[in-house]
Coordinates of C-alpha atoms in Angstrom, one line a residue:
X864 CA -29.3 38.4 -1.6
X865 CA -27.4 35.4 -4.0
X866 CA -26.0 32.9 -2.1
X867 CA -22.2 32.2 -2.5
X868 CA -21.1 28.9 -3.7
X869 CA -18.8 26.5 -2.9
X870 CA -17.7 23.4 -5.1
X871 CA -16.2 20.1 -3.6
X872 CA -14.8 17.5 -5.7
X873 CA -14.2 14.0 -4.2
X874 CA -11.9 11.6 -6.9
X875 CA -12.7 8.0 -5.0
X876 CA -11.4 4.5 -5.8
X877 CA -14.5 3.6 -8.0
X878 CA -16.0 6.9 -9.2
X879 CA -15.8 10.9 -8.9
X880 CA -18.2 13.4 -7.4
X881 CA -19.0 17.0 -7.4
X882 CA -20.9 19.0 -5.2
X883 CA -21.9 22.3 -4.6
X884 CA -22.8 23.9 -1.6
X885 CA -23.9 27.4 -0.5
X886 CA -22.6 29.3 2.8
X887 CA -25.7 27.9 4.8
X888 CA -24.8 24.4 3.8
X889 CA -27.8 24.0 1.2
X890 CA -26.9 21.5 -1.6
X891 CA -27.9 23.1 -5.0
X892 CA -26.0 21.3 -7.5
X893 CA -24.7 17.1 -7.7
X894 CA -22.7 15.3 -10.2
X895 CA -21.4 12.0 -10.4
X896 CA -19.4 9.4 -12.6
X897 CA -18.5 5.5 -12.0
X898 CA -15.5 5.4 -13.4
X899 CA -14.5 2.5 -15.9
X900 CA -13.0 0.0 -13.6
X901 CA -10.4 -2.9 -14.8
X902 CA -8.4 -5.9 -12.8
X903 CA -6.2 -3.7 -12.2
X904 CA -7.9 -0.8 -10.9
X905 CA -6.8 -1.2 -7.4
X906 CA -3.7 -1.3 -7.8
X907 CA -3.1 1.6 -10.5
X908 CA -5.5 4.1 -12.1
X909 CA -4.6 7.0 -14.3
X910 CA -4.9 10.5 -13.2
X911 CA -5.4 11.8 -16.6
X912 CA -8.6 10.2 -16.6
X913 CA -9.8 11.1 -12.7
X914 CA -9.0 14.8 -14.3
X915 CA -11.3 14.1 -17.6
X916 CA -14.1 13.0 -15.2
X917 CA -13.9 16.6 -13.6
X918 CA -14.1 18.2 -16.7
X919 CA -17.5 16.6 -17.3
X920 CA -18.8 16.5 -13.9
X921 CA -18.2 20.2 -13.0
X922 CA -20.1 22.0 -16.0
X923 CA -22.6 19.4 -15.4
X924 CA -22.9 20.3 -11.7
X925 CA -22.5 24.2 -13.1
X926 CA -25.6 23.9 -14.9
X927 CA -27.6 23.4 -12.1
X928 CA -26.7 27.1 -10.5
X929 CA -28.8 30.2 -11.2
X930 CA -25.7 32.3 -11.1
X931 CA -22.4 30.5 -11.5
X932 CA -20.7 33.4 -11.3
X933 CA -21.3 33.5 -7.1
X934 CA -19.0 30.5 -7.4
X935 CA -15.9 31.6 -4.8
X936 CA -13.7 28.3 -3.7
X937 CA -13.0 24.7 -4.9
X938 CA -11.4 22.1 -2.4
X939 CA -10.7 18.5 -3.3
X940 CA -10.2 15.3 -1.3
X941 CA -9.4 11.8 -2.8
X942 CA -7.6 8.6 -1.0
X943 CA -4.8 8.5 1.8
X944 CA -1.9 7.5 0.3
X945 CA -2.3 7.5 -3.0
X946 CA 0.9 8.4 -5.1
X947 CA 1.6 9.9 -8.6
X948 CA 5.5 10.7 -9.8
X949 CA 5.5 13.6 -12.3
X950 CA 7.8 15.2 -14.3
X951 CA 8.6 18.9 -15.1
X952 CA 5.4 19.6 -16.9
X953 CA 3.3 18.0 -14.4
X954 CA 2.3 14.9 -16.7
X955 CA 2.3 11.4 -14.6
X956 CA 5.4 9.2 -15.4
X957 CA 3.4 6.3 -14.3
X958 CA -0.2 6.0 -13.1
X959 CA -1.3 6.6 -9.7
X960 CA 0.1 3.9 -7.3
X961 CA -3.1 3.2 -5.3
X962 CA -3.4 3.1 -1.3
X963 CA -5.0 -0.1 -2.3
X964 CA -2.0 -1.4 -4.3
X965 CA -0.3 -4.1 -1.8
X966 CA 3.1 -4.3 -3.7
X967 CA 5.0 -1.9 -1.6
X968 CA 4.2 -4.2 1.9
X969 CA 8.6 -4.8 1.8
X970 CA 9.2 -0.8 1.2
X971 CA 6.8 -0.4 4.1
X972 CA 8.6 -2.5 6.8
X973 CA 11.7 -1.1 5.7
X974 CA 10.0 2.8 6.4
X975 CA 8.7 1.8 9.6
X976 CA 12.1 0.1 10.9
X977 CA 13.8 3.2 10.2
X978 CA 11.2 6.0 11.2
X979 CA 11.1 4.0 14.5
X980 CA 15.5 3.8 14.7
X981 CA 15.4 7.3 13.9
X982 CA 13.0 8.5 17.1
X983 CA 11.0 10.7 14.9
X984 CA 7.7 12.5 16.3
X985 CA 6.1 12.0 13.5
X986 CA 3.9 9.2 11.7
X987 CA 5.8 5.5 11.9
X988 CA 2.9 3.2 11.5
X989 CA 3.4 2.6 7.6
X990 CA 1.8 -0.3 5.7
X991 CA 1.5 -0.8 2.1
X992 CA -1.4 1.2 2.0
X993 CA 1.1 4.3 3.0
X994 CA 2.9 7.0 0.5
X995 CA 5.8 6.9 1.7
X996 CA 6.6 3.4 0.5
X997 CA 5.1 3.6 -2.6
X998 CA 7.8 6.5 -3.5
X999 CA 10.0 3.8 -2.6
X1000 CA 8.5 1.3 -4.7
X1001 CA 8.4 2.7 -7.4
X1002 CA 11.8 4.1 -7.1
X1003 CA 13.3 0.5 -6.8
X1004 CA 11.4 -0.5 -9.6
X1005 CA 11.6 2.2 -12.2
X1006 CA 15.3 3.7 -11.8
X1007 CA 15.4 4.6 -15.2
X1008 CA 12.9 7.7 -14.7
X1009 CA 15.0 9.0 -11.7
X1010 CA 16.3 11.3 -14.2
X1011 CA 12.2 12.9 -15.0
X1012 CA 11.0 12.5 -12.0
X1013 CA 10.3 16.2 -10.6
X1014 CA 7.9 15.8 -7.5
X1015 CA 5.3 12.8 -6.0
X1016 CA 2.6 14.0 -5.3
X1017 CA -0.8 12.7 -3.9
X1018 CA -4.4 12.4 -5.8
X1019 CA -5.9 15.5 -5.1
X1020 CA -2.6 17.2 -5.0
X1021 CA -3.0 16.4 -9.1
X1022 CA -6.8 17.5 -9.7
X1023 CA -5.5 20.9 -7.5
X1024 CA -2.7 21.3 -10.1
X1025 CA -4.7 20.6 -13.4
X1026 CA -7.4 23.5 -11.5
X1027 CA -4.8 26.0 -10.6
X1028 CA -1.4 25.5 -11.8
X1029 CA 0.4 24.5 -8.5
X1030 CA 1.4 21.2 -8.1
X1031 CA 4.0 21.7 -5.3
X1032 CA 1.7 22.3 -2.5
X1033 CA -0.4 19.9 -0.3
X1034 CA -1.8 19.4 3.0
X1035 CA -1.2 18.4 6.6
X1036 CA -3.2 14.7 5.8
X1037 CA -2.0 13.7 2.5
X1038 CA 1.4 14.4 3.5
X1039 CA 1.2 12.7 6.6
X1040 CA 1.3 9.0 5.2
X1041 CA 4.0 10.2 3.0
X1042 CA 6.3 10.6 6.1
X1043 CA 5.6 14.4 7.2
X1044 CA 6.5 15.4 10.6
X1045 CA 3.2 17.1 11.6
X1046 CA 4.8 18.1 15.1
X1047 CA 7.9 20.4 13.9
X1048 CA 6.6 20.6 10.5
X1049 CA 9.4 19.4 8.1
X1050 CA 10.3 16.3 6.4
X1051 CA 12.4 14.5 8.7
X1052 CA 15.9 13.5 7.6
X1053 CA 16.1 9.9 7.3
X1054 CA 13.8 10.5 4.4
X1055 CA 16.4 11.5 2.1
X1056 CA 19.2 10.3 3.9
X1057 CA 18.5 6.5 4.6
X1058 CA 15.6 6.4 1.8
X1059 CA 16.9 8.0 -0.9
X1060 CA 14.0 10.6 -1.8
X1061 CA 15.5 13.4 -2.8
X1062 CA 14.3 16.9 -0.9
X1063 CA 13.1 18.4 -4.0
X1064 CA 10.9 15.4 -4.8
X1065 CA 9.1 16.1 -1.7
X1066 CA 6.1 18.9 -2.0
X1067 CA 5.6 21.8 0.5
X1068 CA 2.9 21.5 3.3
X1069 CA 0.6 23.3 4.0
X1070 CA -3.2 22.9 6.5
X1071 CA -6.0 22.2 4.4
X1072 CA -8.4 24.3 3.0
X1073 CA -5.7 27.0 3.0
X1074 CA -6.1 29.6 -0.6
X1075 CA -3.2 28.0 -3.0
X1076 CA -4.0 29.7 -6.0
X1077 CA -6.8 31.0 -8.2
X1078 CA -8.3 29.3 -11.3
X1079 CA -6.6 29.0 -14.3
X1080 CA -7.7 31.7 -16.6
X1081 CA -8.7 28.9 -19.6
X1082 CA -11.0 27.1 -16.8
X1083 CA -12.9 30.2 -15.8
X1084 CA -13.5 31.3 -19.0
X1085 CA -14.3 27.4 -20.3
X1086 CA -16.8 26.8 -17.3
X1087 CA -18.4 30.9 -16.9
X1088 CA -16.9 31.2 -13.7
X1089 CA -15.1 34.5 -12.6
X1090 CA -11.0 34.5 -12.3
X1091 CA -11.1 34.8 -9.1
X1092 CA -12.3 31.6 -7.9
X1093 CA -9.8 30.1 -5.2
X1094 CA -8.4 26.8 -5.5
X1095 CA -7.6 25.8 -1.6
X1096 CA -5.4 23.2 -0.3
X1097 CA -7.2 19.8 0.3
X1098 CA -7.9 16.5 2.3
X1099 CA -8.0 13.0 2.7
X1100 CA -11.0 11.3 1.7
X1101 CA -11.5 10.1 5.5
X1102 CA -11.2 14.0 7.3
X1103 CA -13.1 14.9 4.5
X1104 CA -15.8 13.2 5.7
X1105 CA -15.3 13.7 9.4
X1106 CA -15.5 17.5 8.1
X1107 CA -18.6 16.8 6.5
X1108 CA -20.3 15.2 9.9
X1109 CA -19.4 18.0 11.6
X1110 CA -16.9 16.6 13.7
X1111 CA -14.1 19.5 13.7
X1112 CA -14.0 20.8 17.5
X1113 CA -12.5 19.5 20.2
X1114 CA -14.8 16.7 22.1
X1115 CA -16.3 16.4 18.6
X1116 CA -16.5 13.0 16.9
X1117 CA -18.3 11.1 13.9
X1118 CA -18.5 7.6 13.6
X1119 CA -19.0 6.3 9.6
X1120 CA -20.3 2.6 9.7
X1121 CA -19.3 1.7 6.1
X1122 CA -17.5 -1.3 4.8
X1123 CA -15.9 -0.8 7.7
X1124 CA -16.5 1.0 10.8
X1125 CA -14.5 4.6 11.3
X1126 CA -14.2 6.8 14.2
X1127 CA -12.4 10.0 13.4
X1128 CA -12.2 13.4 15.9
X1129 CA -11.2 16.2 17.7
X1130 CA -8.1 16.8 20.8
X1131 CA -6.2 19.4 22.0
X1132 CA -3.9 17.2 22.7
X1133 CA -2.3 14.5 20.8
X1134 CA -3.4 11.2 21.5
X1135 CA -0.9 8.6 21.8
X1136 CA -1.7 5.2 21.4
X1137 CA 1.0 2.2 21.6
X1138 CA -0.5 -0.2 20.1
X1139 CA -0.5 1.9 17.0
X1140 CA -4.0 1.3 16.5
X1141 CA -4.9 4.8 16.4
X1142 CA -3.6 8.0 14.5
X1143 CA -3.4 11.1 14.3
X1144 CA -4.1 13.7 11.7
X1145 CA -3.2 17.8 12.5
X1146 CA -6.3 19.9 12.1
X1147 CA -6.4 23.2 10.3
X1148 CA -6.6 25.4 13.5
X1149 CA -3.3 23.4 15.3
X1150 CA -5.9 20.9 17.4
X1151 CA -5.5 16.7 16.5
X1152 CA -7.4 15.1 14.3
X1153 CA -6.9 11.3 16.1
X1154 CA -9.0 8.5 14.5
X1155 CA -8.8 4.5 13.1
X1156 CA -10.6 2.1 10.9
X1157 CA -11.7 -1.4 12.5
X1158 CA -12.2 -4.4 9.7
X1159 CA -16.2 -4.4 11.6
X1160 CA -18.5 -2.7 10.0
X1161 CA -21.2 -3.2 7.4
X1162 CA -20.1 -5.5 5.1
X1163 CA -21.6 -8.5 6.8
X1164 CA -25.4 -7.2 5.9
X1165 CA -25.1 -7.8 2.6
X1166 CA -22.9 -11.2 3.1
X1167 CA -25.4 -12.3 5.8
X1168 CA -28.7 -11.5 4.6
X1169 CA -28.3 -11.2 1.1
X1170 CA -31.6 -10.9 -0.7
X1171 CA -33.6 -10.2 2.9
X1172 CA -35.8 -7.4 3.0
X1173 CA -33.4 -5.3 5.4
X1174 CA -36.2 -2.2 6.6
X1175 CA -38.6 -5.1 7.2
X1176 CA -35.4 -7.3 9.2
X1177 CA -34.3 -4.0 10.9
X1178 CA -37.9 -3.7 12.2
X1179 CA -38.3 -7.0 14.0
X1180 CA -35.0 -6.8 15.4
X1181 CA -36.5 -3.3 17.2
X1182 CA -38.8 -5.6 19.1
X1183 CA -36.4 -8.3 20.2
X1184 CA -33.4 -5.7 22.2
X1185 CA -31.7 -6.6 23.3
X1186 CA -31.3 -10.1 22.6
X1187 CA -29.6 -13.3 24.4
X1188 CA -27.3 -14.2 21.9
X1189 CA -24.0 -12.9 21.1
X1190 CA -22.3 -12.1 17.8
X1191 CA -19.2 -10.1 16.2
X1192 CA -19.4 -9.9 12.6
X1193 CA -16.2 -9.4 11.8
X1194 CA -15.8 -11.4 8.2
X1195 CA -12.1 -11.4 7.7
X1196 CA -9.3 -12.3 9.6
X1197 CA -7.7 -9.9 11.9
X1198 CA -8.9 -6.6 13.8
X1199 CA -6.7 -3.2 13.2
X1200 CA -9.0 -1.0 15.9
X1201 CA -10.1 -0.4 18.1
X1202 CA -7.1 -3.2 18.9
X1203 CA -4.9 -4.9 16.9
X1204 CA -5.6 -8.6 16.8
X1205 CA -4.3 -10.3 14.1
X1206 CA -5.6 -13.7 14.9
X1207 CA -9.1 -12.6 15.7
X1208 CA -11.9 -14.2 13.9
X1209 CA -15.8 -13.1 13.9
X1210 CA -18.4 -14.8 15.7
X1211 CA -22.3 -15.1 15.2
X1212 CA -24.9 -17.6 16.1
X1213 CA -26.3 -19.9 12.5
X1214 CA -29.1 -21.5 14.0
X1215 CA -31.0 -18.4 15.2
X1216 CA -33.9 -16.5 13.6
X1217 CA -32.8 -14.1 11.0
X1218 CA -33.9 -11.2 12.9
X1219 CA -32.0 -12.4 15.8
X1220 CA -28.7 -12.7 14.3
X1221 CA -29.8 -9.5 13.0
X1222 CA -30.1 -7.6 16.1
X1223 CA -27.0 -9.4 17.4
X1224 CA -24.7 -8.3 14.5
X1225 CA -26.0 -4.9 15.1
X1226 CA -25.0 -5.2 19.0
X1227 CA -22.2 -6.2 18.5
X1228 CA -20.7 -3.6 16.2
X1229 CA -21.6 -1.2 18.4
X1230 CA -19.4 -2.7 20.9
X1231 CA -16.7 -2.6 19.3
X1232 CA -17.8 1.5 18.9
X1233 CA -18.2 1.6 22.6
X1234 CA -14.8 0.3 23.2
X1235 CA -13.1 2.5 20.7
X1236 CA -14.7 5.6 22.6
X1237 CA -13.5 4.3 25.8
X1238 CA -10.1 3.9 25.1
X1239 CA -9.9 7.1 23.2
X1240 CA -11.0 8.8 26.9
X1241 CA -8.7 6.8 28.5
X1242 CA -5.9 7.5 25.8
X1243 CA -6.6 11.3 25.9
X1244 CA -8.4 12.2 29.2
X1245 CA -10.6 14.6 27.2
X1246 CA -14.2 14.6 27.2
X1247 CA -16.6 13.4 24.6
X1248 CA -19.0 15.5 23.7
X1249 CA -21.2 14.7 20.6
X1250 CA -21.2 12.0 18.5
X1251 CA -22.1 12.4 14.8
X1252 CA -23.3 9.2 12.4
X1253 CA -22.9 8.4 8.9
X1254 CA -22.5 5.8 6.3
X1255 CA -24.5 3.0 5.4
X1256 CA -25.4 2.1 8.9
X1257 CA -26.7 5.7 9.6
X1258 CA -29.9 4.6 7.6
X1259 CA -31.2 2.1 10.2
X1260 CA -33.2 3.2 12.6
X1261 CA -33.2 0.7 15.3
X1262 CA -29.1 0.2 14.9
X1263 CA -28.9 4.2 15.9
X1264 CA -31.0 3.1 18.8
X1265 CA -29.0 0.4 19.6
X1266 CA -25.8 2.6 19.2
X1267 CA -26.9 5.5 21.1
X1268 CA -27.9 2.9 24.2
X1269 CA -25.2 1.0 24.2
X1270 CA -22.6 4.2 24.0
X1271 CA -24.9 6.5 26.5
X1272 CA -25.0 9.8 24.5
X1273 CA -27.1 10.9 22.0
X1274 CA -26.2 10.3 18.1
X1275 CA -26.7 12.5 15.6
X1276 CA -27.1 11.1 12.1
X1277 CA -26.0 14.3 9.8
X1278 CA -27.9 15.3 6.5
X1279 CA -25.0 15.4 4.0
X1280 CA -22.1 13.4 5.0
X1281 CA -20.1 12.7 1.4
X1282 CA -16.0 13.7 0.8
X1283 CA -17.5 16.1 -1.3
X1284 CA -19.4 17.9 0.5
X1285 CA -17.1 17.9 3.4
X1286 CA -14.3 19.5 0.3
X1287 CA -16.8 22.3 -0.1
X1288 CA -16.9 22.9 3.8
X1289 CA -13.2 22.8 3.5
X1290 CA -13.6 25.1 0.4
X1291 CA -15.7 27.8 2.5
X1292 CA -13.6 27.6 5.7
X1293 CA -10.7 30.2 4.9
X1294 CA -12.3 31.8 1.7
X1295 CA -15.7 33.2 3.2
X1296 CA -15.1 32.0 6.6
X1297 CA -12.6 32.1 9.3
X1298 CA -12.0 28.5 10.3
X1299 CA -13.3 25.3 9.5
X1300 CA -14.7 25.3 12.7
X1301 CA -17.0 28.2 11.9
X1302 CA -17.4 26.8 8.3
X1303 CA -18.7 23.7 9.8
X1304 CA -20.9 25.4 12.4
X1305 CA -22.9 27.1 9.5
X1306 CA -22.9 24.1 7.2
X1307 CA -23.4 21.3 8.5
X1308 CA -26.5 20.0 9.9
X1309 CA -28.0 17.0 11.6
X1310 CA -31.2 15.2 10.6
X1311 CA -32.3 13.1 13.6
X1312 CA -30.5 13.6 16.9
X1313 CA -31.4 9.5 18.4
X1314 CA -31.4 10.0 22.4
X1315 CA -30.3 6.9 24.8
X1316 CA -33.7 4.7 25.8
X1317 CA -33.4 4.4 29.3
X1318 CA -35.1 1.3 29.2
X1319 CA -31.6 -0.2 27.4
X1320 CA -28.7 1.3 28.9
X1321 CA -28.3 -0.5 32.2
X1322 CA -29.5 -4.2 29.9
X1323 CA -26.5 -2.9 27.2
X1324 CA -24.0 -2.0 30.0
X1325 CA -24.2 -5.9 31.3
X1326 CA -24.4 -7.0 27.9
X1327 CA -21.1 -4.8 26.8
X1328 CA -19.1 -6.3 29.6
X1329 CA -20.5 -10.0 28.1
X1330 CA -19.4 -9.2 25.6
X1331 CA -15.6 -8.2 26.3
X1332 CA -15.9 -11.6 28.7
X1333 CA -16.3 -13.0 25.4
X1334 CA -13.8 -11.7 23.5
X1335 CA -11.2 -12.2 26.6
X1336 CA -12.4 -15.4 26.7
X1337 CA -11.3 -16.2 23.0
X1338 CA -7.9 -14.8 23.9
X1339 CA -8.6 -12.1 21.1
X1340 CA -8.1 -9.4 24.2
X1341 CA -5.9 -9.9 27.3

């Protein structure tokens, strides 16, 4: 029997991707661009482009299938808060305003001050990095093109369109930045009536992965796919790739150790967190999707040790565990989550062997993990129940060992954890499949399950509560 195929595109800050999947999971086809990147790339990029990228990137990807006609769904995820304005025939009136882009940080206090008058369930926390005050940006700024303006949308909101035609549809995560009530599922008021965004600028929302639409007839014919390939609803790049670890029941969670380190999971209930450090997104099936980004994470391996053989490093930090000294490489100014510190500063010992600071570093990011998984049981009261790896940091053996010690539960480091292929999960999960749940359970598969070494536990317990000493100590907790 063929296998049926699923096709995830994921449109990122600095390239685009395709891949395909089949209904076991099975990569059979990869495609990928860097896309040409300018000064001003992270601030504004133009859709028109991200949407020429796809049009190589898919036949390419295409190619690689013995039967392209067993193609059934396309899903798409790009950035959080990323915002296009488009007129009546769907062609950008200025480029994308990227999530990146820090020129809306005015329109941002101004959203939060009045989501948080206006007692709203919904999201409040907005930043610069947030849709909603971009529409306002750009509003302020360009009131001349009030007049064209028919709808903002979000990134993949635009590849969706240029695949299927719709444009006025998206999903539970994009909108939620943009000021969507994910509790009674509207647009709350204050929107139009204290921000001035029109109603009909505002798309409809729907869960992702939901059917939208099929293929445009030109496109199926162009890349010798059948007409009724389904274009569904799509995602954030971030729950994409929580969808791609596996991560999409309740007790469920994935931890990406990038740039920065992101945990991302599964409640039945809501979690509600006053310090604002952590968020919610809705899932699919009515559960939350609660999650945050800390500024630790990876970025200090390549700062740190630049030029050091890092397998060789990795090894001889193995055989030192755990080690005396202490260290939280943290490079910039100011923690976000698992607690918001603005003032905190990283700490690691200069005078040290280099696979000593090594280990240390290591340590102490996973610290900062353990603590983020504590307070989300605290916040919550739910159990955890697996814990899925990716990113970067995934690829090191002895951190997943220190990891899986110092949290006490087994991590599993997943095979194939990109946005895109979490899109084509997404893709599958109400075209062939029920839920995303049941998408997920079929396609999505672990490499190496790492076990806790009972050897470290108890020595990483003491060393955890050092640790938070530490950071007490430096008045960076209470």
């Amino acid at each position: 029997m063929s296998s049926i195929y699923f096709i995830g595109i994921d449109i990122g800050t600095q390239g685009a991707r395709v891949v395909i999947l089949d209904e076991t999971g099975r990569q059979h086809a990869a495609a990928e661009e860097v896309f040409q990147l300018s000064g001003r790339s992270r601030e504004e990029q133009s859709p028109v482009e991200w949407w020429e990228s796809c049009l190589r990137l898919v036949p390419v990807a295409l190619s690689q299938l013995p039967d392209r006609e067993q193609v059934k769904a396309i899903a798409v995820t790009s950035t959080s808060g990323t915002i296009i304005p488009i007129d009546k025939q769907y062609n950008p009136l200025h480029p994308a305003i990227m999530y990146s882009d820090p020129r809306s940080a005015e329109e941002a206090k101004r959203c939060k001050d009045i989501a948080e008058r206006s007692n709203v369930k919904g999201y409040k926390a907005f930043n610069a990095s947030s849709g909603l005050p971009k529409m306002c940006w750009y509003l302020r700024h360009f009131p001349e093109k009030k007049e064209a303006l028919h709808q903002f949308i979000h990134a993949a909101d635009f590849i969706n369109g240029r695949l299927s035609g719709i444009y006025e549809v998206t999903d539970y995560t994009n909108a939620m930045k943009s000021g969507y009530d994910l509790h009674n599922n509207n647009w709350p008021a204050y929107i139009s009536e204290e921000l001035c965004i029109s109603p009909l600028w505002l798309q409809k929302v729907r869960p992702s992965g939901e059917p939208v639409a099929f293929i445009l007839p030109e496109l199926a014919r162009q890349w010798g796919v059948k007409a009724d390939v389904v274009i569904t609803t799509g995602m954030t790049d971030g729950c994409a790739s929580q969808v791609a670890s596996g991560a999409v029941s309740p007790g469920q969670w994935n931890t990406t150790i990038g740039t920065t380190l992101v945990i991302k999971g599964v409640t039945a209930k809501e979690l509600i967190d006053p310090s604002g450090a952590i968020y919610n997104h809705r899932h699919p099936s009515g559960y939350w999707m609660p999650g945050g980004a800390s500024n630790t994470g990876a970025d200090w391996v390549s700062r740190l040790f630049e030029g050091q053989d890092l397998n060789e490093l990795g090894k001889k930090a193995g055989q030192l565990l755990p080690v005396e000294v202490m260290a939280w490489p943290l490079l910039q100014p100011g923690e976000r989550f698992p607690f918001v510190a603005p003032g905190a500063r990283g700490f690691w010992p200069d005078d040290q062997p280099a696979e000593l600071i090594f280990a240390a570093c290591m340590e102490g990011v996973a610290f900062i993990e353990r603590y983020a998984y504590l307070q989300i049981k605290r916040l919550s009261g739910e159990k955890i129940d697996n814990i899925f790896s990716a990113g970067g940091g995934s690829n090191s053996d002895t951190w997943l060992r220190i990891r899986s010690a110092v949290l006490n539960k087994p991590v599993k480091k997943m095979k194939n954890v990109t946005g895109a292929a979490g899109a084509a999960v997404l893709a599958a999960s109400k075209t062939h499949f029920q839920s995303l749940e049941e998408a997920a359970a079929r396609m999505v598969h672990p490499e190496l399950t790492v076990e806790p070494d009972p050897a470290l536990i108890e020595p990483y317990r003491k060393k955890y509560q050092l640790f938070i000493d530490e950071l007490t100590k430096r008045k960076i907790l209470p």
